[in-house]
PDB file of C-alpha atoms in Angstrom:
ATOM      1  CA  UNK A   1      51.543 179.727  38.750  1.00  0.00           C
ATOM      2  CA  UNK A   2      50.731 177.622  42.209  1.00  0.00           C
ATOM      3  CA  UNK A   3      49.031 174.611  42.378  1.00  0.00           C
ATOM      4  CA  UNK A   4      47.580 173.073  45.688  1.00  0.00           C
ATOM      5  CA  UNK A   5      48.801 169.315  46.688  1.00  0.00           C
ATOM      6  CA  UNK A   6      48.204 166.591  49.587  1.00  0.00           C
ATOM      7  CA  UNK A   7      50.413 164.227  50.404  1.00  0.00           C
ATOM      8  CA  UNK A   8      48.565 161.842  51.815  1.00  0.00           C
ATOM      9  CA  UNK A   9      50.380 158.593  54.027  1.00  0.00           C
ATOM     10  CA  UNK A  10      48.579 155.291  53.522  1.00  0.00           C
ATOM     11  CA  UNK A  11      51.124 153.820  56.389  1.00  0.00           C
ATOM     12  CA  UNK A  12      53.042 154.857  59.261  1.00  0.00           C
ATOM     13  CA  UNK A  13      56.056 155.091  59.427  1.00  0.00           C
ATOM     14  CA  UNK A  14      58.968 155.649  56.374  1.00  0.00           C
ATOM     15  CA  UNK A  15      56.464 155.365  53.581  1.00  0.00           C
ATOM     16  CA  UNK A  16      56.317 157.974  50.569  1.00  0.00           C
ATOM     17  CA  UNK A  17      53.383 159.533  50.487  1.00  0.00           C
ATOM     18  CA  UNK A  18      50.634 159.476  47.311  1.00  0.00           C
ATOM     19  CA  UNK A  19      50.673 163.322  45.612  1.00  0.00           C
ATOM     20  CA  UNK A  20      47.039 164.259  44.380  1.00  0.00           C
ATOM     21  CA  UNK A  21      47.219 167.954  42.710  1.00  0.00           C
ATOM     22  CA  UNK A  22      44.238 170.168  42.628  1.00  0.00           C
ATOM     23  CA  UNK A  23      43.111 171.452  39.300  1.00  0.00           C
ATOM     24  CA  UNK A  24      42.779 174.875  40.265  1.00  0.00           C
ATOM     25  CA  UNK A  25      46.010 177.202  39.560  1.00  0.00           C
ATOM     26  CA  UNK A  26      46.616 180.091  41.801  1.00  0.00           C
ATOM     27  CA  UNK A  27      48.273 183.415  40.430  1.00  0.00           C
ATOM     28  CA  UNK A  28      50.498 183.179  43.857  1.00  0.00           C
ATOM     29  CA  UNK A  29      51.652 181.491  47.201  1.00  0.00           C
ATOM     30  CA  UNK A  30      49.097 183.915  48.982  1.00  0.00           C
ATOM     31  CA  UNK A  31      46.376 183.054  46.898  1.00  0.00           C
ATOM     32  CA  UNK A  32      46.387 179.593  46.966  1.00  0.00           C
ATOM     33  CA  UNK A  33      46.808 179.359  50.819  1.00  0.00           C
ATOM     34  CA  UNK A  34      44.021 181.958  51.299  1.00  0.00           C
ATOM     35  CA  UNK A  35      41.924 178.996  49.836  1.00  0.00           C
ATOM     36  CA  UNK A  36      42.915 176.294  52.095  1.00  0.00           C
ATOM     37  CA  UNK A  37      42.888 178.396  54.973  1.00  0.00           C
ATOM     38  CA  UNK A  38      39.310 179.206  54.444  1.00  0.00           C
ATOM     39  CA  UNK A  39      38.152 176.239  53.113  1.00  0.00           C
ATOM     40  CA  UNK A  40      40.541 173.680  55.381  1.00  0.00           C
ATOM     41  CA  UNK A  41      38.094 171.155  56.697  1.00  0.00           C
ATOM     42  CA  UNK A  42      36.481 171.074  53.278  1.00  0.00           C
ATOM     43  CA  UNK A  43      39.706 170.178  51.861  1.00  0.00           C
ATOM     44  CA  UNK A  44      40.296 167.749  54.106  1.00  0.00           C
ATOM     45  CA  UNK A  45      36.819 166.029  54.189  1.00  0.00           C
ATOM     46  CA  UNK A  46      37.414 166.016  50.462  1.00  0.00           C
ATOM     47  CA  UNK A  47      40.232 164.123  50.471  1.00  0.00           C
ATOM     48  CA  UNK A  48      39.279 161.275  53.105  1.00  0.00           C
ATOM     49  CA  UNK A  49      36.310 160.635  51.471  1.00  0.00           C
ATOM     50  CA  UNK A  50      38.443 160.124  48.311  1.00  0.00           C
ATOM     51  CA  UNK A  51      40.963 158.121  50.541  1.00  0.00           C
ATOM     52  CA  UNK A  52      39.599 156.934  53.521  1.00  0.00           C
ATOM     53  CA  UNK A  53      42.194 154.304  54.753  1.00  0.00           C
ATOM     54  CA  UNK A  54      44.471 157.879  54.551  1.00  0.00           C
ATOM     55  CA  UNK A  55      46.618 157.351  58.514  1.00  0.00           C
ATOM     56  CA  UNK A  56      47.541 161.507  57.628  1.00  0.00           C
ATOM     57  CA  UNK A  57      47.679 163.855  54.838  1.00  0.00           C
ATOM     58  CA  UNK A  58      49.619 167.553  54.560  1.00  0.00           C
ATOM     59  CA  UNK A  59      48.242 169.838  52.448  1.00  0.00           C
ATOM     60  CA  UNK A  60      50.482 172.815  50.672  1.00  0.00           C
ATOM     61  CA  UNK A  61      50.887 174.819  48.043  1.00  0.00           C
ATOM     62  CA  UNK A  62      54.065 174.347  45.241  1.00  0.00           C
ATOM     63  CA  UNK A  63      55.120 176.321  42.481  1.00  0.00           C
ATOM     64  CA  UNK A  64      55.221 174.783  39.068  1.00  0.00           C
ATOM     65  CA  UNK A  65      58.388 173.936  38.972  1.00  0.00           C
ATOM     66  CA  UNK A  66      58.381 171.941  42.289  1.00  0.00           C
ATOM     67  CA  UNK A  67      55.046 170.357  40.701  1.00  0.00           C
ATOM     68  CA  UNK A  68      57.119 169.567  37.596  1.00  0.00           C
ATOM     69  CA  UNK A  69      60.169 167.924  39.677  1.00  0.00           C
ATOM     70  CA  UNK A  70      57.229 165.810  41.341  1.00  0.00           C
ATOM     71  CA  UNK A  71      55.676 164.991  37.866  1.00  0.00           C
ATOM     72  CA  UNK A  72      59.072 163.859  36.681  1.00  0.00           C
ATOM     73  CA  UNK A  73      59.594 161.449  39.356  1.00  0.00           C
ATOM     74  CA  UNK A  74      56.311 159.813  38.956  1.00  0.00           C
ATOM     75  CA  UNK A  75      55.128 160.731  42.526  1.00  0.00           C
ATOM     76  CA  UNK A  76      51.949 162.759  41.548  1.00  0.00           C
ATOM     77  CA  UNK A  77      48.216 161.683  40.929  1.00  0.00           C
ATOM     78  CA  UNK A  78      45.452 163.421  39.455  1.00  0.00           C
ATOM     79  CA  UNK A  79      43.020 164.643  42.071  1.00  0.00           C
TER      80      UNK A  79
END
């Protein structure tokens, strides 16, 4: 499974960044970045709209056991 994240910077400079995970799951890498790829400034309207003070985001895709290593360090948010 692949799941689709932004990590979006509030600040400049050596801030961590706030995780929001999409709810869709992809059956693989290619799938998921098929999505973004044809859907990019979608995606990124989306997201400043939902964050609009956002200074930069970075969009990817993770496999679930990167997403559960983020989960487990409290950096993710529900998108």
């Amino acid at each position: 499974m692949w799941f689709m994240i932004s990590m979006i910077y509030m600040h400049f400079g050596n801030v961590q960044p706030e995780i929001l995970v999409y709810k869709t799951i992809y059956k693989d890498k290619a799938s998921c970045q098929k999505v973004y790829q044809l859907n990019s400034q979608k995606v990124i309207d989306d997201l400043f709209e939902l964050r609009p003070e956002a200074k930069s985001m970075s969009i990817t895709c993770v496999d679930r056991q990167v997403l559960n290593e983020l989960k487990l360090s409290n950096k993710i948010k529900k998108l």
